PDB file of C-alpha atoms in Angstrom:
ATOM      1  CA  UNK A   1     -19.375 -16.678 -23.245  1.00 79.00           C
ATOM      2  CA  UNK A   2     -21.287 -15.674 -26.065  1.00 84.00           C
ATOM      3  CA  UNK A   3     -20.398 -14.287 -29.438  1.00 87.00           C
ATOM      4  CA  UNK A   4     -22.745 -11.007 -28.717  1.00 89.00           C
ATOM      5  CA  UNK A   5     -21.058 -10.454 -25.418  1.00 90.00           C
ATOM      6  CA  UNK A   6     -17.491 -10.799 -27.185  1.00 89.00           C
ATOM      7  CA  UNK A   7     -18.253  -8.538 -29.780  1.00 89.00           C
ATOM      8  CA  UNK A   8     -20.004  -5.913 -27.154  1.00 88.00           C
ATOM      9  CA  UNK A   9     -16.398  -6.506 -25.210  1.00 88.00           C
ATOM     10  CA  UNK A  10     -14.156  -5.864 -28.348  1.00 86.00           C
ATOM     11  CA  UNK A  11     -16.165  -2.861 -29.253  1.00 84.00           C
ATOM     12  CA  UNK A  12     -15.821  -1.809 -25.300  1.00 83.00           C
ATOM     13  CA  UNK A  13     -12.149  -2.751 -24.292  1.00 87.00           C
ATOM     14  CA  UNK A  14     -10.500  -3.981 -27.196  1.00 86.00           C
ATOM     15  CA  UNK A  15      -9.257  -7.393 -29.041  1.00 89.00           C
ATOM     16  CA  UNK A  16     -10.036 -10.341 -26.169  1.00 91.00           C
ATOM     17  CA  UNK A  17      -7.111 -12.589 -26.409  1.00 93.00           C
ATOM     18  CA  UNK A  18      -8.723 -14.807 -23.683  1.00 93.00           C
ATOM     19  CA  UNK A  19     -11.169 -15.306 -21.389  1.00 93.00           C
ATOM     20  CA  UNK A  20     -12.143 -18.071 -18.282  1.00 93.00           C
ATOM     21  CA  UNK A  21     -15.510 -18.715 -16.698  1.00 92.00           C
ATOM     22  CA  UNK A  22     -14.560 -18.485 -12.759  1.00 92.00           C
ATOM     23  CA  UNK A  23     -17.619 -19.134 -11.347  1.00 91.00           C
ATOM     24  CA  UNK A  24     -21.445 -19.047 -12.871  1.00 91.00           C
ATOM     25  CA  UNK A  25     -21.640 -15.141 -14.200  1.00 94.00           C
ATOM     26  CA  UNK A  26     -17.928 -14.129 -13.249  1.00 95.00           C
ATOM     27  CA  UNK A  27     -15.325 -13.727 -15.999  1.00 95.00           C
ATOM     28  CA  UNK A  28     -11.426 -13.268 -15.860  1.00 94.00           C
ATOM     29  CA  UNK A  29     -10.796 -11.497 -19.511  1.00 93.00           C
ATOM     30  CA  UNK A  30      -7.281 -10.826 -21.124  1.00 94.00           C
ATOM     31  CA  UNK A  31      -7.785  -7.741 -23.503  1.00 92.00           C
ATOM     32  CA  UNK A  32      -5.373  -6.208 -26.145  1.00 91.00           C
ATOM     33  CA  UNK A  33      -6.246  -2.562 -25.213  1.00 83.00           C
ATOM     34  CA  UNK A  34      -7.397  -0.840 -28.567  1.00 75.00           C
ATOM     35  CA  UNK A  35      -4.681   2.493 -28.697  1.00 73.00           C
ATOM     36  CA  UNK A  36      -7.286   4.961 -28.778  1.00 70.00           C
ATOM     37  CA  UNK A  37      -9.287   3.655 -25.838  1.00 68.00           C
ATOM     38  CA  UNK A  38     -10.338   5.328 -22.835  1.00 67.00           C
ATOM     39  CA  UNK A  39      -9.783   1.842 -20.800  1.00 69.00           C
ATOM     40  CA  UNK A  40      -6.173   1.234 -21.614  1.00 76.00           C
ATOM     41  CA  UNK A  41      -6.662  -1.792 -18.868  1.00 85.00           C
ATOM     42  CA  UNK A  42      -5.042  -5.610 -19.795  1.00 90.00           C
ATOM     43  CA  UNK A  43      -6.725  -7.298 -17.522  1.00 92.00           C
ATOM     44  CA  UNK A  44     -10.460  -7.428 -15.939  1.00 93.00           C
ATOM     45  CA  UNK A  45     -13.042  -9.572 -14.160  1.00 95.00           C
ATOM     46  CA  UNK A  46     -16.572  -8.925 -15.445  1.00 95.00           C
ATOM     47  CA  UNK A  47     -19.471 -10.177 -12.993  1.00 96.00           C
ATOM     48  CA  UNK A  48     -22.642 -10.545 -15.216  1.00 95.00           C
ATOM     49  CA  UNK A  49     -26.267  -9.855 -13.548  1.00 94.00           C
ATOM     50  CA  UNK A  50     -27.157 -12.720 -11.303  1.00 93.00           C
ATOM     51  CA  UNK A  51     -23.437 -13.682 -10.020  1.00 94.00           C
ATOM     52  CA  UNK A  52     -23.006 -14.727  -6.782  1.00 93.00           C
ATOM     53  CA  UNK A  53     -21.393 -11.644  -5.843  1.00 95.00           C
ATOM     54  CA  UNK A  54     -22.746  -9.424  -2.785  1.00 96.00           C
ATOM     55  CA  UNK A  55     -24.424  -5.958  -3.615  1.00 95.00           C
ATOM     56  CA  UNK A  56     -21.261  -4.102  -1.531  1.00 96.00           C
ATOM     57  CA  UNK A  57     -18.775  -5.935  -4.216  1.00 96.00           C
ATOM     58  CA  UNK A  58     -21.240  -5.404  -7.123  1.00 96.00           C
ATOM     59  CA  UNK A  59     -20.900  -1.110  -5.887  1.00 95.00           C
ATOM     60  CA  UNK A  60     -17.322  -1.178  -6.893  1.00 95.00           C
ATOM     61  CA  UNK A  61     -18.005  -2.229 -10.163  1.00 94.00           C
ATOM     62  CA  UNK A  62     -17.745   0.033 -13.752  1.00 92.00           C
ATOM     63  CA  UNK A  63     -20.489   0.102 -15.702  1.00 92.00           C
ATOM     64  CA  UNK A  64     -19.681   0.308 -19.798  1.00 86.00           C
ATOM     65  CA  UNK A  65     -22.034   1.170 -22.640  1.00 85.00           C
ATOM     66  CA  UNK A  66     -22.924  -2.314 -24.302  1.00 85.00           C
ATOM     67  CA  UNK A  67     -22.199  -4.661 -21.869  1.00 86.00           C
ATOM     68  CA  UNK A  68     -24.881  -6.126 -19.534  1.00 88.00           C
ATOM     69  CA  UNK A  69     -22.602  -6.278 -16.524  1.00 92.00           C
ATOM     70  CA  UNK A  70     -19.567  -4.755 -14.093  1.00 95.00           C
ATOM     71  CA  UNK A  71     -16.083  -4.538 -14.971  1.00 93.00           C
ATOM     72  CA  UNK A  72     -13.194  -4.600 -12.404  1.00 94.00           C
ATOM     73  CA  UNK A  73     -10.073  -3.602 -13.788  1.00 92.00           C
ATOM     74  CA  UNK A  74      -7.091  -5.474 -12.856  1.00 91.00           C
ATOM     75  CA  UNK A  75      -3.772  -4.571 -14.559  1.00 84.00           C
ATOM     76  CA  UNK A  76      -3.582  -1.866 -14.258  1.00 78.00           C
ATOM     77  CA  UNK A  77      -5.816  -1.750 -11.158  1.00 73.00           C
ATOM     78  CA  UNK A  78      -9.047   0.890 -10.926  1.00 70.00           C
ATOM     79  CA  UNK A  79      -9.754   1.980  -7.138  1.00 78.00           C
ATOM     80  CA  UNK A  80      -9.416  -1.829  -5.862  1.00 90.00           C
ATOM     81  CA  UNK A  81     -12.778  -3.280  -6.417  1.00 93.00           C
ATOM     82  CA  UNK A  82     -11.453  -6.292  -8.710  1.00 95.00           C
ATOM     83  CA  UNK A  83      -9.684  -7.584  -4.933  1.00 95.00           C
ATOM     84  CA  UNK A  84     -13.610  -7.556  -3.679  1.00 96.00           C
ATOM     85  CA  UNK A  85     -13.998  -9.657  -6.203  1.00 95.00           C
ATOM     86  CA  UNK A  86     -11.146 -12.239  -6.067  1.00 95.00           C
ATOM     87  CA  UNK A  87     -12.187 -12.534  -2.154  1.00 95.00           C
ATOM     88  CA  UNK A  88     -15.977 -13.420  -2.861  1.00 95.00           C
ATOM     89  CA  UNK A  89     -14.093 -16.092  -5.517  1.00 94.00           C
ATOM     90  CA  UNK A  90     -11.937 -17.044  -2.732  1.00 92.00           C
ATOM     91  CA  UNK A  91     -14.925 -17.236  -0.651  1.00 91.00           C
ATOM     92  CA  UNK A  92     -17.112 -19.399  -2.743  1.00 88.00           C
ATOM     93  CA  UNK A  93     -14.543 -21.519  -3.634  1.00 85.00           C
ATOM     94  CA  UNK A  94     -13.761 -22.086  -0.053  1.00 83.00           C
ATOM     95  CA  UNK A  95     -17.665 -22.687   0.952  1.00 82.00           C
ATOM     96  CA  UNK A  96     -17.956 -25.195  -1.651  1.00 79.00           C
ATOM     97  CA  UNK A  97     -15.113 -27.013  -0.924  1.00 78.00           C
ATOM     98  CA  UNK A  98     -13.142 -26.319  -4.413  1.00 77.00           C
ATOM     99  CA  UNK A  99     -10.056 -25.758  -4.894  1.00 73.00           C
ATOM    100  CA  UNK A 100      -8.629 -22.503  -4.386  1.00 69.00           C
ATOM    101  CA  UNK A 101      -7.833 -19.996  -7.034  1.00 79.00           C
ATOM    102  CA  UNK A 102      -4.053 -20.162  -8.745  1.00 79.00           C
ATOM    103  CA  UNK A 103      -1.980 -18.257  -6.747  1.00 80.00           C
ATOM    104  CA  UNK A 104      -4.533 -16.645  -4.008  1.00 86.00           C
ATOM    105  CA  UNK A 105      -5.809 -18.539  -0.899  1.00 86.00           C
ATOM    106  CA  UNK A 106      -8.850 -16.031   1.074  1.00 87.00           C
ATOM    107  CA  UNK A 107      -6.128 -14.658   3.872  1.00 86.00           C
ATOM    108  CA  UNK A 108      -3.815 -13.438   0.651  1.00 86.00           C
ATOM    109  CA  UNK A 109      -6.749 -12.006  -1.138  1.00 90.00           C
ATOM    110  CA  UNK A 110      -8.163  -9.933   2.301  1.00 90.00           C
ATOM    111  CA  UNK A 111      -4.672  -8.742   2.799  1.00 86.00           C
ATOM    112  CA  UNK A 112      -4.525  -7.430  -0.918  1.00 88.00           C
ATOM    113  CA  UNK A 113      -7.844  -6.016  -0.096  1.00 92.00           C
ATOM    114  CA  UNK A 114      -7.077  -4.322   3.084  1.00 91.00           C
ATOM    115  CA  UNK A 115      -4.723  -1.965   1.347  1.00 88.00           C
ATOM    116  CA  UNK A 116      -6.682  -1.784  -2.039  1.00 89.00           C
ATOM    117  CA  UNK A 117      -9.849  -1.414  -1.287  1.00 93.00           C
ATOM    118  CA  UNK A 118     -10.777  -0.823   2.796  1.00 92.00           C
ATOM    119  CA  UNK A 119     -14.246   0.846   2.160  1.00 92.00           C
ATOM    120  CA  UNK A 120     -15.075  -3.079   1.069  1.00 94.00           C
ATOM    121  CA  UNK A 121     -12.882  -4.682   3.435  1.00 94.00           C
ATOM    122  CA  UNK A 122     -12.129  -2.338   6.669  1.00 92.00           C
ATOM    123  CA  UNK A 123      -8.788  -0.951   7.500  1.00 91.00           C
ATOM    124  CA  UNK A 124      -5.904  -2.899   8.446  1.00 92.00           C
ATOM    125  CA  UNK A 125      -6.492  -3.732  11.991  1.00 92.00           C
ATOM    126  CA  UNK A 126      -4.687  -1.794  14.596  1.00 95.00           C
ATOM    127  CA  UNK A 127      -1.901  -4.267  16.425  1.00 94.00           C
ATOM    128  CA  UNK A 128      -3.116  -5.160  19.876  1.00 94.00           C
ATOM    129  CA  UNK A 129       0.004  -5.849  21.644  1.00 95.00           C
ATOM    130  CA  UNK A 130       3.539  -4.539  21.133  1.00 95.00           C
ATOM    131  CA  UNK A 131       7.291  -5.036  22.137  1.00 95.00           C
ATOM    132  CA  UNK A 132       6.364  -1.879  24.912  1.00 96.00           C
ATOM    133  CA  UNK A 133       3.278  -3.471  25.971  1.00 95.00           C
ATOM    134  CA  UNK A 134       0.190  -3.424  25.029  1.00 96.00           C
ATOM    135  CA  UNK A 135      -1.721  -0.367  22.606  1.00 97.00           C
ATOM    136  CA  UNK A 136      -3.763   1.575  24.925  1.00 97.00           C
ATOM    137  CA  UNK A 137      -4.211   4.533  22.332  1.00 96.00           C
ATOM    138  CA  UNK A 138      -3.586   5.162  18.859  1.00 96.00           C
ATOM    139  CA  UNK A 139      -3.995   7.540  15.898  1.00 95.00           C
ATOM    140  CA  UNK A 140      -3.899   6.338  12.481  1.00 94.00           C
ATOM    141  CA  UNK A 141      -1.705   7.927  10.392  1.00 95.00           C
ATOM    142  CA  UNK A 142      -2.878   5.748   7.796  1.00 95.00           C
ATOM    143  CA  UNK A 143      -4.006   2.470   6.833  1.00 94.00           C
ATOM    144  CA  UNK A 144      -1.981  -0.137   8.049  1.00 94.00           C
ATOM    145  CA  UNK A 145       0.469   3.182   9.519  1.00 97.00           C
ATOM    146  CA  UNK A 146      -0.006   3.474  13.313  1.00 97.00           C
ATOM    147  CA  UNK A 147       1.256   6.140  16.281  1.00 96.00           C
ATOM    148  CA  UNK A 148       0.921   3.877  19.768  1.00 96.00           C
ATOM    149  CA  UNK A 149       0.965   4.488  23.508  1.00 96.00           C
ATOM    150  CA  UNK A 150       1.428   1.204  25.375  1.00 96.00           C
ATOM    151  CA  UNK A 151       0.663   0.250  28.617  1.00 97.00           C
ATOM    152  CA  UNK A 152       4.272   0.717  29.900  1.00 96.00           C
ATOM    153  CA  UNK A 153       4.077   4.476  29.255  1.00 94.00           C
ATOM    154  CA  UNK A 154       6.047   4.777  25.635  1.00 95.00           C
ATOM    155  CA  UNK A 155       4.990   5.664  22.314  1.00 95.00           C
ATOM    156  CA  UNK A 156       6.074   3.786  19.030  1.00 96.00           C
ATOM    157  CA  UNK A 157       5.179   3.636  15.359  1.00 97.00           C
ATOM    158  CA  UNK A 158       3.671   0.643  14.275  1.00 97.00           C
ATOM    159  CA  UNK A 159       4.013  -0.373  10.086  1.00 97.00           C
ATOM    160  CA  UNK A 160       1.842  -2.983   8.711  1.00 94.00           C
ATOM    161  CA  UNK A 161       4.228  -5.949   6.236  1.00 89.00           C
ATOM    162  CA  UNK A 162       2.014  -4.396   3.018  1.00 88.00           C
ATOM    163  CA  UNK A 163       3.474  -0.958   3.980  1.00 93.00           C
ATOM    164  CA  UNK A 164       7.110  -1.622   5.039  1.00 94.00           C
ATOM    165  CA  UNK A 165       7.832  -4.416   2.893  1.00 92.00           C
ATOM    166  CA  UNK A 166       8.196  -2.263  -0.371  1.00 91.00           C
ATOM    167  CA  UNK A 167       8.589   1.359   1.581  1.00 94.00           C
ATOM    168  CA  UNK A 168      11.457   1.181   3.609  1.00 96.00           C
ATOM    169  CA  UNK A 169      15.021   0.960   2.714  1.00 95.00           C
ATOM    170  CA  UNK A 170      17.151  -2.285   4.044  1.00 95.00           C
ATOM    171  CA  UNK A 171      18.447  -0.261   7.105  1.00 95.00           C
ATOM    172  CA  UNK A 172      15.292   1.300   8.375  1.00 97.00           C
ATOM    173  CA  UNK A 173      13.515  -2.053   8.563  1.00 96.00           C
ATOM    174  CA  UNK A 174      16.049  -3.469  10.402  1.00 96.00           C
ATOM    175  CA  UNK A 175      15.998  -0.831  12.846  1.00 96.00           C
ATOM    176  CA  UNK A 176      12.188  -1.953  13.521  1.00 96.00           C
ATOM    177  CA  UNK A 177      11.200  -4.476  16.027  1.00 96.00           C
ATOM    178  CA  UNK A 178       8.924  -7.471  15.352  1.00 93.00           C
ATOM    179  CA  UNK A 179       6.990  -9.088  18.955  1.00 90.00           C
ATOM    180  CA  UNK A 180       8.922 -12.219  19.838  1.00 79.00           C
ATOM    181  CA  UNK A 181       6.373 -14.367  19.000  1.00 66.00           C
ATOM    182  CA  UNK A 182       5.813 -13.610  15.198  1.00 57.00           C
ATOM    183  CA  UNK A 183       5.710 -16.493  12.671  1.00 50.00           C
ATOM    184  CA  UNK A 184       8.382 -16.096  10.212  1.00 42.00           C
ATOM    185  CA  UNK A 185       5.961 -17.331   7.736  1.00 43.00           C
ATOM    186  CA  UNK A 186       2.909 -15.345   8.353  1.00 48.00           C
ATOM    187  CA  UNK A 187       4.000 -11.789   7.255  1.00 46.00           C
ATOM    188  CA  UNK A 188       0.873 -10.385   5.744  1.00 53.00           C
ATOM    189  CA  UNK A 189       0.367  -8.463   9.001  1.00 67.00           C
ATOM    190  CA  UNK A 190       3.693  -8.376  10.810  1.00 87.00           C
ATOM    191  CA  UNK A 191       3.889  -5.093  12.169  1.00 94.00           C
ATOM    192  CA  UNK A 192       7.502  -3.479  12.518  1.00 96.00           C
ATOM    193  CA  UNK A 193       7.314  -1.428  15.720  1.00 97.00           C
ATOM    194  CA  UNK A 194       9.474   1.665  15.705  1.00 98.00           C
ATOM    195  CA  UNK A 195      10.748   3.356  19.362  1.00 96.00           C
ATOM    196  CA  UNK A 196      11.091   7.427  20.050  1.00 92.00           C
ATOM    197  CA  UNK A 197      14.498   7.084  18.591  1.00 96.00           C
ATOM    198  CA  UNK A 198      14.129   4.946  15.653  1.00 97.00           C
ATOM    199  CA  UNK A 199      10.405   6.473  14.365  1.00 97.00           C
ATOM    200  CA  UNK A 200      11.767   9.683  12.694  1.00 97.00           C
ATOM    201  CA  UNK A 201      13.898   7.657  10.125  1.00 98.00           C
ATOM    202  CA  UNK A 202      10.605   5.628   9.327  1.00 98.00           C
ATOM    203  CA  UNK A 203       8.330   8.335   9.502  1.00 98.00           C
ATOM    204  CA  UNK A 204      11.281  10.147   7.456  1.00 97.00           C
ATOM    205  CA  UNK A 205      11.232   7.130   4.469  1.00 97.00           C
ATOM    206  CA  UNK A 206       7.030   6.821   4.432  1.00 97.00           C
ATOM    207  CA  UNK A 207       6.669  10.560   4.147  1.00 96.00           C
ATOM    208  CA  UNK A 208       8.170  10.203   0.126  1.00 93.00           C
ATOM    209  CA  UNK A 209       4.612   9.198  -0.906  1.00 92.00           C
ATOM    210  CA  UNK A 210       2.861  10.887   1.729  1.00 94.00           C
ATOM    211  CA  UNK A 211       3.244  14.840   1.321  1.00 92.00           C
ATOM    212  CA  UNK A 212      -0.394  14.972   2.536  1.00 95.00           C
ATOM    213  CA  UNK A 213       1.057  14.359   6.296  1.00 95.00           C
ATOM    214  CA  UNK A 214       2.671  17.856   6.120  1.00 95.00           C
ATOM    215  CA  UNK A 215      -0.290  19.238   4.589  1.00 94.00           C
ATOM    216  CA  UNK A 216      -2.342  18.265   7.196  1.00 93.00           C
ATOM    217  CA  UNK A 217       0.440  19.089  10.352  1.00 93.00           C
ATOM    218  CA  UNK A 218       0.561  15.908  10.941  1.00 94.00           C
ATOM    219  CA  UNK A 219       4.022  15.796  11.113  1.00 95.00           C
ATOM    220  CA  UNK A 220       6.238  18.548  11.537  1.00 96.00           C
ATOM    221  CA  UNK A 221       9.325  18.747   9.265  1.00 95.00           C
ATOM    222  CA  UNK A 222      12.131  20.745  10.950  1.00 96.00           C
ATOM    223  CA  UNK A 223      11.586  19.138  13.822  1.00 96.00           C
ATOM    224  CA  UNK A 224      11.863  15.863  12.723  1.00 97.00           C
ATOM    225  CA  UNK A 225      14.691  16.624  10.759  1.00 97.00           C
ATOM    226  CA  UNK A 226      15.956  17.915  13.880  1.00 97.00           C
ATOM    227  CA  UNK A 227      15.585  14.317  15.233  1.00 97.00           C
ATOM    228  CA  UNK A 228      16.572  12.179  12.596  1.00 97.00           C
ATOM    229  CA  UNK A 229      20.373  14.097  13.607  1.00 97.00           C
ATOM    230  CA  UNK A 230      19.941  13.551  17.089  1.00 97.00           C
ATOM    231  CA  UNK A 231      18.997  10.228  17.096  1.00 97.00           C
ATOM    232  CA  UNK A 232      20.654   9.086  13.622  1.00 97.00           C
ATOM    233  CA  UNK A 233      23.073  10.889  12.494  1.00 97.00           C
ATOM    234  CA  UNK A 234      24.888   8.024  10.384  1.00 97.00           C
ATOM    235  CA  UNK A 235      21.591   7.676   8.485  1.00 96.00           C
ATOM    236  CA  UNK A 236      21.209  11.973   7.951  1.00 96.00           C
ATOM    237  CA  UNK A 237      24.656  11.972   6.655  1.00 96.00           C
ATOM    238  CA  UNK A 238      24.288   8.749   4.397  1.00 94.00           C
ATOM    239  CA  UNK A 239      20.896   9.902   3.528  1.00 94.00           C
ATOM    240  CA  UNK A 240      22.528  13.856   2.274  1.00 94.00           C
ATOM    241  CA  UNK A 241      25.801  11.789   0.545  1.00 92.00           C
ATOM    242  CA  UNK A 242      23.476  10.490  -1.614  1.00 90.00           C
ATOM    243  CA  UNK A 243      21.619  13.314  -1.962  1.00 88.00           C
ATOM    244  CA  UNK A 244      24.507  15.351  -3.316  1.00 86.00           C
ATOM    245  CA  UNK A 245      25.709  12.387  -5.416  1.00 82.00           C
ATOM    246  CA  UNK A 246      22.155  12.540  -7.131  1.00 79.00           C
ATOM    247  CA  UNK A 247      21.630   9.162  -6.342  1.00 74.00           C
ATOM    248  CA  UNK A 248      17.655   9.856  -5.128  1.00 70.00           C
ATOM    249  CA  UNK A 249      17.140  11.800  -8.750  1.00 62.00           C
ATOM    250  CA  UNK A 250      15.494   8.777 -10.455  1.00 60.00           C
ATOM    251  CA  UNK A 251      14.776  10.170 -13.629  1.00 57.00           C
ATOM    252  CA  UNK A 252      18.577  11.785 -13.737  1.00 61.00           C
ATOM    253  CA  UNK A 253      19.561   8.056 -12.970  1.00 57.00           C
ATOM    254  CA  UNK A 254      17.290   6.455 -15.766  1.00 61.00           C
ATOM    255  CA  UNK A 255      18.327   8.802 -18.734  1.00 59.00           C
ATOM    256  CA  UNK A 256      22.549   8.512 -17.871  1.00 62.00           C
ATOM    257  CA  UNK A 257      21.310   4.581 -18.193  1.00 66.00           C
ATOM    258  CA  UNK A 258      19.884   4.968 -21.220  1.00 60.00           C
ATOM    259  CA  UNK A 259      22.813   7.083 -22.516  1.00 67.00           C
ATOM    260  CA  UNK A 260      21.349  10.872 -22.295  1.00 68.00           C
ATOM    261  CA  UNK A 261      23.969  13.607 -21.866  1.00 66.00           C
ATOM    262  CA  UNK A 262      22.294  14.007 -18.596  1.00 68.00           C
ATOM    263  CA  UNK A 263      23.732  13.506 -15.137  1.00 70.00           C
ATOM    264  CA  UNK A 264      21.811  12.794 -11.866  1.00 64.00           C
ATOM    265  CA  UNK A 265      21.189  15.772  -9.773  1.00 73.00           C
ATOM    266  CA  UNK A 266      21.129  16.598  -5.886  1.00 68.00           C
ATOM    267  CA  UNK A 267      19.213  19.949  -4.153  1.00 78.00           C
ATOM    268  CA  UNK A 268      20.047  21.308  -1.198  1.00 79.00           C
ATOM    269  CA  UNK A 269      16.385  21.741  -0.231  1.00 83.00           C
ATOM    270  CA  UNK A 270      16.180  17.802  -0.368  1.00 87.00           C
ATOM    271  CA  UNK A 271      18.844  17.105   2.010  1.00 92.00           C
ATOM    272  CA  UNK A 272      17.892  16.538   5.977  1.00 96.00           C
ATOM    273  CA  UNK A 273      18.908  19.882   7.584  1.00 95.00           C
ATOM    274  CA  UNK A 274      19.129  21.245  11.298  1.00 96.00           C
ATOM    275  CA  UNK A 275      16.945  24.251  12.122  1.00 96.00           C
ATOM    276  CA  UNK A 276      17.498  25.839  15.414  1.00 96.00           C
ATOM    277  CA  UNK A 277      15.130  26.695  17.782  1.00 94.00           C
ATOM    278  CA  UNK A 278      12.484  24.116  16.595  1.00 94.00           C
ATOM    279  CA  UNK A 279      13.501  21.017  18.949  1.00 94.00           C
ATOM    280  CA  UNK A 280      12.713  17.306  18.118  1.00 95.00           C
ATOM    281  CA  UNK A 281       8.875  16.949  18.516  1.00 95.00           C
ATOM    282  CA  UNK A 282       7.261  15.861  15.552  1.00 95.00           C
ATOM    283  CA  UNK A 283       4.374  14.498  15.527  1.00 92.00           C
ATOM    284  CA  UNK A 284       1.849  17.161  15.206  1.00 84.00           C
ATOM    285  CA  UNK A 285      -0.831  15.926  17.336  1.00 78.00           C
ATOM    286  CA  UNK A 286      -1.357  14.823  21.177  1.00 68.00           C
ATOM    287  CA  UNK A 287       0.320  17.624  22.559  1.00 56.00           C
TER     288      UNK A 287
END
């Protein structure tokens, strides 16, 4: 790399601690963010004009004053487009026979991708068979987050690994069922499979990030808090003991860590609740 492109990145990004030529035109940079800087990002690949890098990839890219090229951010990420990247890597190394990058083989870099970035790389694909049967219908709840009817006449939820592997609690994924014939060491898209009386707790535990499902109807609140009692009560009454001992108040938690005269708090209108007259359906749609 060049001392005019360094200088154009240090003006741009900030101090560049280090840099590595991936492949002809495609950079992996280390940057000391400069304080005042509108890209606060540590991390970046730049892809210079004439990379080997398709047009779609080269679309995800950031353009910045000064520098003849595309920036992906990487840590922390922009909208994904630095795993479009990584996969083309992947790709070419692959092709050509090289080794493949540190840490990523093409599989783990179109997984990453999947749930980063699916306008580059498609959703993640809906599972074909399940424990029921096999998926006759579906509707996407969202990516990698399916509602199933099999071909022996029952419904389930179906979770991707990306999803439930950092959104569910110990309990609810081992409520879920895996097919029979899933490798124990090929998780990227092992599915957990959820039955009428096991979804609501899932559903319950992926709605935390996803408000927009009650926004949207969706899902129907009272009535699945209705079934989460009538089909787990040991989990509503865990779920409102910790509720009251302020155990789900993370920032309550992190300040009586850090010694603040501050104790965790519970709410009432957090806890799961019985309403009556609003029954147990509640999914919002296919009615």
């Amino acid at each position: 790399m060049d001392e005019e492109l360094l200088s154009a990145l240090q003006y741009g990004l900030g101090e560049v601690t280090g840099w590595e030529e991936l492949c002809s035109g495609v950079y992996s940079l280390t940057v000391q963010p400069d304080p005042d800087s509108v890209y606060p990002c540590s991390e970046y690949y730049l892809v210079l004009p004439g990379a080997p890098i398709s047009r779609e990839a080269l679309a995800l890219g950031r353009a910045l004053d000064g520098i003849p090229g595309l920036l992906y951010a990487i840590d922390p990420p922009d909208e994904g487009g630095w795993t479009a990247i990584l996969y083309e890597l992947c790709k070419n190394q692959s092709s050509h026979g090289s080794p493949p990058l540190e840490g990523w083989s093409l599989s783990d870099a179109a997984m990453e991708g999947m749930e980063l970035c699916p306008s580059y790389f498609g959703s993640f694909p809906v599972p074909p068979y399940t424990p029921w049967g096999w998926t006759l219908r579906y509707k996407a709840l969202d990516n990698g987050v399916y509602w199933l009817e099999t071909s022996q006449c029952k419904t389930a939820l179906a979770v991707c690994h990306p999803v439930w592997s950092t959104e569910f609690s110990d309990g609810v994924a081992q409520a879920g069922k895996k097919l029979a014939h899933s490798k124990a060491n090929d998780v990227e898209l092992d599915y957990l499979f959820f039955d009428d009386r096991t979804s609501c707790v899932a559903i319950f535990e992926l709605l935390e990030v996803r408000g927009r499902w009650l926004d949207a109807g969706l899902i129907q609140k009272p009535e699945l808090m209705n079934a989460i009692w009538e089909n787990q009560p040991i989990y509503a009454a865990s779920y409102n003991a910790q509720e009251q001992a302020g155990i789900h108040d993370a920032l309550g938690m992190l300040l009586q860590m850090v010694g603040a005269d501050s104790k965790p708090q519970g709410s009432v209108e957090n806890m799961i609740c019985v309403t009556p007259g609003k029954g147990t359906d509640f999914i919002g749609f296919w009615r």
